[in-house]
């Protein structure tokens, strides 16, 4: 299976934050951001492997700033690293005040997806070719995150 550049999985989702998306602080619900993250990461992972996928884990979701009512939220996702059938996807979230143009990094997240074959079983995925500085940095640090996920899974299974 031939490796693919990370850029081919790059996916951008942009929404405007409306009243139904907000909490009592007039900022977007964290759960809504999580929904957007899972959606954009799903698309990025499917673009990479051209298969159906399932979310296997959400390693982290770090919020840095709120997204306010009336602002745009933009999410960018791409596959950073692959294992046999799994793909790590990085998502960065930015808000934009549409009246002033001010943009802020509001959150980042790492998720893992598993590619499925026609029988719903895990199947191999192409390796990643990191090209940009950001892609290379995330690729180079991915094995450490993979090892932490594996350890977390082992600890969880031991406590069942």
JSON list of N, CA and C in Angstrom, two decimals, residues 31-78:
[
{"chain": "A", "resi": 31, "resn": "UNK", "atom": "N", "xyz": [-19.76, 20.64, 24.11]},
{"chain": "A", "resi": 31, "resn": "UNK", "atom": "CA", "xyz": [-20.23, 19.44, 23.43]},
{"chain": "A", "resi": 31, "resn": "UNK", "atom": "C", "xyz": [-20.45, 19.66, 21.94]},
{"chain": "A", "resi": 32, "resn": "UNK", "atom": "N", "xyz": [-20.85, 20.86, 21.58]},
{"chain": "A", "resi": 32, "resn": "UNK", "atom": "CA", "xyz": [-21.03, 21.18, 20.16]},
{"chain": "A", "resi": 32, "resn": "UNK", "atom": "C", "xyz": [-19.66, 21.19, 19.47]},
{"chain": "A", "resi": 33, "resn": "UNK", "atom": "N", "xyz": [-18.65, 21.76, 20.15]},
{"chain": "A", "resi": 33, "resn": "UNK", "atom": "CA", "xyz": [-17.30, 21.76, 19.59]},
{"chain": "A", "resi": 33, "resn": "UNK", "atom": "C", "xyz": [-16.83, 20.32, 19.43]},
{"chain": "A", "resi": 34, "resn": "UNK", "atom": "N", "xyz": [-17.11, 19.47, 20.40]},
{"chain": "A", "resi": 34, "resn": "UNK", "atom": "CA", "xyz": [-16.72, 18.06, 20.31]},
{"chain": "A", "resi": 34, "resn": "UNK", "atom": "C", "xyz": [-17.40, 17.39, 19.11]},
{"chain": "A", "resi": 35, "resn": "UNK", "atom": "N", "xyz": [-18.65, 17.72, 18.87]},
{"chain": "A", "resi": 35, "resn": "UNK", "atom": "CA", "xyz": [-19.37, 17.17, 17.72]},
{"chain": "A", "resi": 35, "resn": "UNK", "atom": "C", "xyz": [-18.69, 17.59, 16.41]},
{"chain": "A", "resi": 36, "resn": "UNK", "atom": "N", "xyz": [-18.36, 18.87, 16.30]},
{"chain": "A", "resi": 36, "resn": "UNK", "atom": "CA", "xyz": [-17.68, 19.37, 15.10]},
{"chain": "A", "resi": 36, "resn": "UNK", "atom": "C", "xyz": [-16.33, 18.68, 14.92]},
{"chain": "A", "resi": 37, "resn": "UNK", "atom": "N", "xyz": [-15.59, 18.51, 16.02]},
{"chain": "A", "resi": 37, "resn": "UNK", "atom": "CA", "xyz": [-14.27, 17.88, 15.97]},
{"chain": "A", "resi": 37, "resn": "UNK", "atom": "C", "xyz": [-14.38, 16.45, 15.45]},
{"chain": "A", "resi": 38, "resn": "UNK", "atom": "N", "xyz": [-15.33, 15.69, 15.99]},
{"chain": "A", "resi": 38, "resn": "UNK", "atom": "CA", "xyz": [-15.49, 14.30, 15.54]},
{"chain": "A", "resi": 38, "resn": "UNK", "atom": "C", "xyz": [-15.88, 14.24, 14.07]},
{"chain": "A", "resi": 39, "resn": "UNK", "atom": "N", "xyz": [-16.72, 15.16, 13.65]},
{"chain": "A", "resi": 39, "resn": "UNK", "atom": "CA", "xyz": [-17.18, 15.18, 12.25]},
{"chain": "A", "resi": 39, "resn": "UNK", "atom": "C", "xyz": [-16.02, 15.48, 11.30]},
{"chain": "A", "resi": 40, "resn": "UNK", "atom": "N", "xyz": [-15.26, 16.52, 11.56]},
{"chain": "A", "resi": 40, "resn": "UNK", "atom": "CA", "xyz": [-14.19, 16.91, 10.65]},
{"chain": "A", "resi": 40, "resn": "UNK", "atom": "C", "xyz": [-13.06, 15.88, 10.68]},
{"chain": "A", "resi": 41, "resn": "UNK", "atom": "N", "xyz": [-12.81, 15.27, 11.83]},
{"chain": "A", "resi": 41, "resn": "UNK", "atom": "CA", "xyz": [-11.77, 14.24, 11.93]},
{"chain": "A", "resi": 41, "resn": "UNK", "atom": "C", "xyz": [-12.19, 12.97, 11.20]},
{"chain": "A", "resi": 42, "resn": "UNK", "atom": "N", "xyz": [-13.48, 12.65, 11.24]},
{"chain": "A", "resi": 42, "resn": "UNK", "atom": "CA", "xyz": [-13.99, 11.49, 10.50]},
{"chain": "A", "resi": 42, "resn": "UNK", "atom": "C", "xyz": [-13.75, 11.67, 9.01]},
{"chain": "A", "resi": 43, "resn": "UNK", "atom": "N", "xyz": [-14.07, 12.85, 8.50]},
{"chain": "A", "resi": 43, "resn": "UNK", "atom": "CA", "xyz": [-13.88, 13.12, 7.08]},
{"chain": "A", "resi": 43, "resn": "UNK", "atom": "C", "xyz": [-12.41, 13.02, 6.70]},
{"chain": "A", "resi": 44, "resn": "UNK", "atom": "N", "xyz": [-11.53, 13.61, 7.53]},
{"chain": "A", "resi": 44, "resn": "UNK", "atom": "CA", "xyz": [-10.09, 13.57, 7.24]},
{"chain": "A", "resi": 44, "resn": "UNK", "atom": "C", "xyz": [-9.58, 12.12, 7.20]},
{"chain": "A", "resi": 45, "resn": "UNK", "atom": "N", "xyz": [-10.00, 11.30, 8.15]},
{"chain": "A", "resi": 45, "resn": "UNK", "atom": "CA", "xyz": [-9.52, 9.92, 8.18]},
{"chain": "A", "resi": 45, "resn": "UNK", "atom": "C", "xyz": [-10.07, 9.12, 7.01]},
{"chain": "A", "resi": 46, "resn": "UNK", "atom": "N", "xyz": [-11.32, 9.36, 6.62]},
{"chain": "A", "resi": 46, "resn": "UNK", "atom": "CA", "xyz": [-11.89, 8.65, 5.47]},
{"chain": "A", "resi": 46, "resn": "UNK", "atom": "C", "xyz": [-11.20, 9.09, 4.17]},
{"chain": "A", "resi": 47, "resn": "UNK", "atom": "N", "xyz": [-10.84, 10.35, 4.08]},
{"chain": "A", "resi": 47, "resn": "UNK", "atom": "CA", "xyz": [-10.10, 10.82, 2.90]},
{"chain": "A", "resi": 47, "resn": "UNK", "atom": "C", "xyz": [-8.76, 10.12, 2.79]},
{"chain": "A", "resi": 48, "resn": "UNK", "atom": "N", "xyz": [-8.15, 9.85, 3.94]},
{"chain": "A", "resi": 48, "resn": "UNK", "atom": "CA", "xyz": [-6.84, 9.21, 3.92]},
{"chain": "A", "resi": 48, "resn": "UNK", "atom": "C", "xyz": [-6.92, 7.74, 3.48]},
{"chain": "A", "resi": 49, "resn": "UNK", "atom": "N", "xyz": [-7.86, 7.00, 4.05]},
{"chain": "A", "resi": 49, "resn": "UNK", "atom": "CA", "xyz": [-7.90, 5.56, 3.78]},
{"chain": "A", "resi": 49, "resn": "UNK", "atom": "C", "xyz": [-8.94, 5.14, 2.76]},
{"chain": "A", "resi": 50, "resn": "UNK", "atom": "N", "xyz": [-9.87, 6.04, 2.43]},
{"chain": "A", "resi": 50, "resn": "UNK", "atom": "CA", "xyz": [-10.96, 5.75, 1.49]},
{"chain": "A", "resi": 50, "resn": "UNK", "atom": "C", "xyz": [-11.74, 4.50, 1.91]},
{"chain": "A", "resi": 51, "resn": "UNK", "atom": "N", "xyz": [-12.03, 4.46, 3.21]},
{"chain": "A", "resi": 51, "resn": "UNK", "atom": "CA", "xyz": [-12.81, 3.38, 3.83]},
{"chain": "A", "resi": 51, "resn": "UNK", "atom": "C", "xyz": [-13.71, 3.98, 4.89]},
{"chain": "A", "resi": 52, "resn": "UNK", "atom": "N", "xyz": [-14.68, 3.17, 5.34]},
{"chain": "A", "resi": 52, "resn": "UNK", "atom": "CA", "xyz": [-15.45, 3.55, 6.50]},
{"chain": "A", "resi": 52, "resn": "UNK", "atom": "C", "xyz": [-14.54, 3.51, 7.72]},
{"chain": "A", "resi": 53, "resn": "UNK", "atom": "N", "xyz": [-14.83, 4.33, 8.70]},
{"chain": "A", "resi": 53, "resn": "UNK", "atom": "CA", "xyz": [-14.00, 4.40, 9.91]},
{"chain": "A", "resi": 53, "resn": "UNK", "atom": "C", "xyz": [-14.88, 4.48, 11.14]},
{"chain": "A", "resi": 54, "resn": "UNK", "atom": "N", "xyz": [-14.28, 4.18, 12.29]},
{"chain": "A", "resi": 54, "resn": "UNK", "atom": "CA", "xyz": [-14.92, 4.39, 13.58]},
{"chain": "A", "resi": 54, "resn": "UNK", "atom": "C", "xyz": [-13.97, 5.17, 14.46]},
{"chain": "A", "resi": 55, "resn": "UNK", "atom": "N", "xyz": [-14.52, 5.98, 15.33]},
{"chain": "A", "resi": 55, "resn": "UNK", "atom": "CA", "xyz": [-13.71, 6.70, 16.31]},
{"chain": "A", "resi": 55, "resn": "UNK", "atom": "C", "xyz": [-13.29, 5.71, 17.38]},
{"chain": "A", "resi": 56, "resn": "UNK", "atom": "N", "xyz": [-11.99, 5.54, 17.59]},
{"chain": "A", "resi": 56, "resn": "UNK", "atom": "CA", "xyz": [-11.49, 4.61, 18.60]},
{"chain": "A", "resi": 56, "resn": "UNK", "atom": "C", "xyz": [-11.20, 5.32, 19.91]},
{"chain": "A", "resi": 57, "resn": "UNK", "atom": "N", "xyz": [-10.70, 6.55, 19.82]},
{"chain": "A", "resi": 57, "resn": "UNK", "atom": "CA", "xyz": [-10.42, 7.30, 21.04]},
{"chain": "A", "resi": 57, "resn": "UNK", "atom": "C", "xyz": [-10.31, 8.78, 20.73]},
{"chain": "A", "resi": 58, "resn": "UNK", "atom": "N", "xyz": [-10.53, 9.55, 21.77]},
{"chain": "A", "resi": 58, "resn": "UNK", "atom": "CA", "xyz": [-10.27, 10.98, 21.74]},
{"chain": "A", "resi": 58, "resn": "UNK", "atom": "C", "xyz": [-9.26, 11.20, 22.85]},
{"chain": "A", "resi": 59, "resn": "UNK", "atom": "N", "xyz": [-8.01, 11.41, 22.45]},
{"chain": "A", "resi": 59, "resn": "UNK", "atom": "CA", "xyz": [-6.94, 11.49, 23.44]},
{"chain": "A", "resi": 59, "resn": "UNK", "atom": "C", "xyz": [-6.99, 12.76, 24.26]},
{"chain": "A", "resi": 60, "resn": "UNK", "atom": "N", "xyz": [-7.30, 13.84, 23.60]},
{"chain": "A", "resi": 60, "resn": "UNK", "atom": "CA", "xyz": [-7.27, 15.11, 24.31]},
{"chain": "A", "resi": 60, "resn": "UNK", "atom": "C", "xyz": [-8.16, 16.11, 23.60]},
{"chain": "A", "resi": 61, "resn": "UNK", "atom": "N", "xyz": [-8.67, 17.01, 24.38]},
{"chain": "A", "resi": 61, "resn": "UNK", "atom": "CA", "xyz": [-9.38, 18.17, 23.87]},
{"chain": "A", "resi": 61, "resn": "UNK", "atom": "C", "xyz": [-9.05, 19.30, 24.82]},
{"chain": "A", "resi": 62, "resn": "UNK", "atom": "N", "xyz": [-8.25, 20.22, 24.35]},
{"chain": "A", "resi": 62, "resn": "UNK", "atom": "CA", "xyz": [-7.81, 21.34, 25.17]},
{"chain": "A", "resi": 62, "resn": "UNK", "atom": "C", "xyz": [-8.44, 22.61, 24.65]},
{"chain": "A", "resi": 63, "resn": "UNK", "atom": "N", "xyz": [-9.19, 23.29, 25.54]},
{"chain": "A", "resi": 63, "resn": "UNK", "atom": "CA", "xyz": [-9.82, 24.56, 25.20]},
{"chain": "A", "resi": 63, "resn": "UNK", "atom": "C", "xyz": [-8.91, 25.70, 25.66]},
{"chain": "A", "resi": 64, "resn": "UNK", "atom": "N", "xyz": [-8.72, 26.69, 24.80]},
{"chain": "A", "resi": 64, "resn": "UNK", "atom": "CA", "xyz": [-7.88, 27.84, 25.11]},
{"chain": "A", "resi": 64, "resn": "UNK", "atom": "C", "xyz": [-8.66, 29.13, 25.25]},
{"chain": "A", "resi": 65, "resn": "UNK", "atom": "N", "xyz": [-9.74, 29.26, 24.49]},
{"chain": "A", "resi": 65, "resn": "UNK", "atom": "CA", "xyz": [-10.54, 30.48, 24.51]},
{"chain": "A", "resi": 65, "resn": "UNK", "atom": "C", "xyz": [-11.96, 30.14, 24.07]},
{"chain": "A", "resi": 66, "resn": "UNK", "atom": "N", "xyz": [-12.95, 30.89, 24.53]},
{"chain": "A", "resi": 66, "resn": "UNK", "atom": "CA", "xyz": [-14.33, 30.61, 24.12]},
{"chain": "A", "resi": 66, "resn": "UNK", "atom": "C", "xyz": [-14.62, 31.11, 22.71]},
{"chain": "A", "resi": 67, "resn": "UNK", "atom": "N", "xyz": [-15.61, 30.51, 22.10]},
{"chain": "A", "resi": 67, "resn": "UNK", "atom": "CA", "xyz": [-16.13, 30.99, 20.81]},
{"chain": "A", "resi": 67, "resn": "UNK", "atom": "C", "xyz": [-17.47, 31.63, 21.13]},
{"chain": "A", "resi": 68, "resn": "UNK", "atom": "N", "xyz": [-17.62, 32.89, 20.77]},
{"chain": "A", "resi": 68, "resn": "UNK", "atom": "CA", "xyz": [-18.80, 33.66, 21.17]},
{"chain": "A", "resi": 68, "resn": "UNK", "atom": "C", "xyz": [-19.91, 33.61, 20.12]},
{"chain": "A", "resi": 69, "resn": "UNK", "atom": "N", "xyz": [-21.11, 33.87, 20.59]},
{"chain": "A", "resi": 69, "resn": "UNK", "atom": "CA", "xyz": [-22.27, 33.98, 19.72]},
{"chain": "A", "resi": 69, "resn": "UNK", "atom": "C", "xyz": [-21.97, 34.94, 18.57]},
{"chain": "A", "resi": 70, "resn": "UNK", "atom": "N", "xyz": [-22.27, 34.53, 17.36]},
{"chain": "A", "resi": 70, "resn": "UNK", "atom": "CA", "xyz": [-22.05, 35.36, 16.18]},
{"chain": "A", "resi": 70, "resn": "UNK", "atom": "C", "xyz": [-20.69, 35.22, 15.54]},
{"chain": "A", "resi": 71, "resn": "UNK", "atom": "N", "xyz": [-19.76, 34.55, 16.22]},
{"chain": "A", "resi": 71, "resn": "UNK", "atom": "CA", "xyz": [-18.44, 34.34, 15.64]},
{"chain": "A", "resi": 71, "resn": "UNK", "atom": "C", "xyz": [-18.47, 33.11, 14.73]},
{"chain": "A", "resi": 72, "resn": "UNK", "atom": "N", "xyz": [-17.48, 33.03, 13.86]},
{"chain": "A", "resi": 72, "resn": "UNK", "atom": "CA", "xyz": [-17.29, 31.82, 13.05]},
{"chain": "A", "resi": 72, "resn": "UNK", "atom": "C", "xyz": [-16.36, 30.90, 13.81]},
{"chain": "A", "resi": 73, "resn": "UNK", "atom": "N", "xyz": [-16.60, 29.61, 13.67]},
{"chain": "A", "resi": 73, "resn": "UNK", "atom": "CA", "xyz": [-15.70, 28.61, 14.20]},
{"chain": "A", "resi": 73, "resn": "UNK", "atom": "C", "xyz": [-15.17, 27.84, 13.01]},
{"chain": "A", "resi": 74, "resn": "UNK", "atom": "N", "xyz": [-13.85, 27.68, 12.95]},
{"chain": "A", "resi": 74, "resn": "UNK", "atom": "CA", "xyz": [-13.24, 26.95, 11.85]},
{"chain": "A", "resi": 74, "resn": "UNK", "atom": "C", "xyz": [-12.39, 25.84, 12.43]},
{"chain": "A", "resi": 75, "resn": "UNK", "atom": "N", "xyz": [-12.61, 24.63, 11.93]},
{"chain": "A", "resi": 75, "resn": "UNK", "atom": "CA", "xyz": [-11.87, 23.46, 12.36]},
{"chain": "A", "resi": 75, "resn": "UNK", "atom": "C", "xyz": [-11.07, 22.93, 11.19]},
{"chain": "A", "resi": 76, "resn": "UNK", "atom": "N", "xyz": [-9.81, 22.61, 11.44]},
{"chain": "A", "resi": 76, "resn": "UNK", "atom": "CA", "xyz": [-8.95, 22.03, 10.42]},
{"chain": "A", "resi": 76, "resn": "UNK", "atom": "C", "xyz": [-8.41, 20.72, 10.96]},
{"chain": "A", "resi": 77, "resn": "UNK", "atom": "N", "xyz": [-8.56, 19.64, 10.19]},
{"chain": "A", "resi": 77, "resn": "UNK", "atom": "CA", "xyz": [-8.12, 18.32, 10.61]},
{"chain": "A", "resi": 77, "resn": "UNK", "atom": "C", "xyz": [-7.27, 17.68, 9.53]},
{"chain": "A", "resi": 78, "resn": "UNK", "atom": "N", "xyz": [-6.31, 16.87, 9.97]},
{"chain": "A", "resi": 78, "resn": "UNK", "atom": "CA", "xyz": [-5.54, 16.05, 9.03]},
{"chain": "A", "resi": 78, "resn": "UNK", "atom": "C", "xyz": [-4.93, 14.87, 9.77]}
]
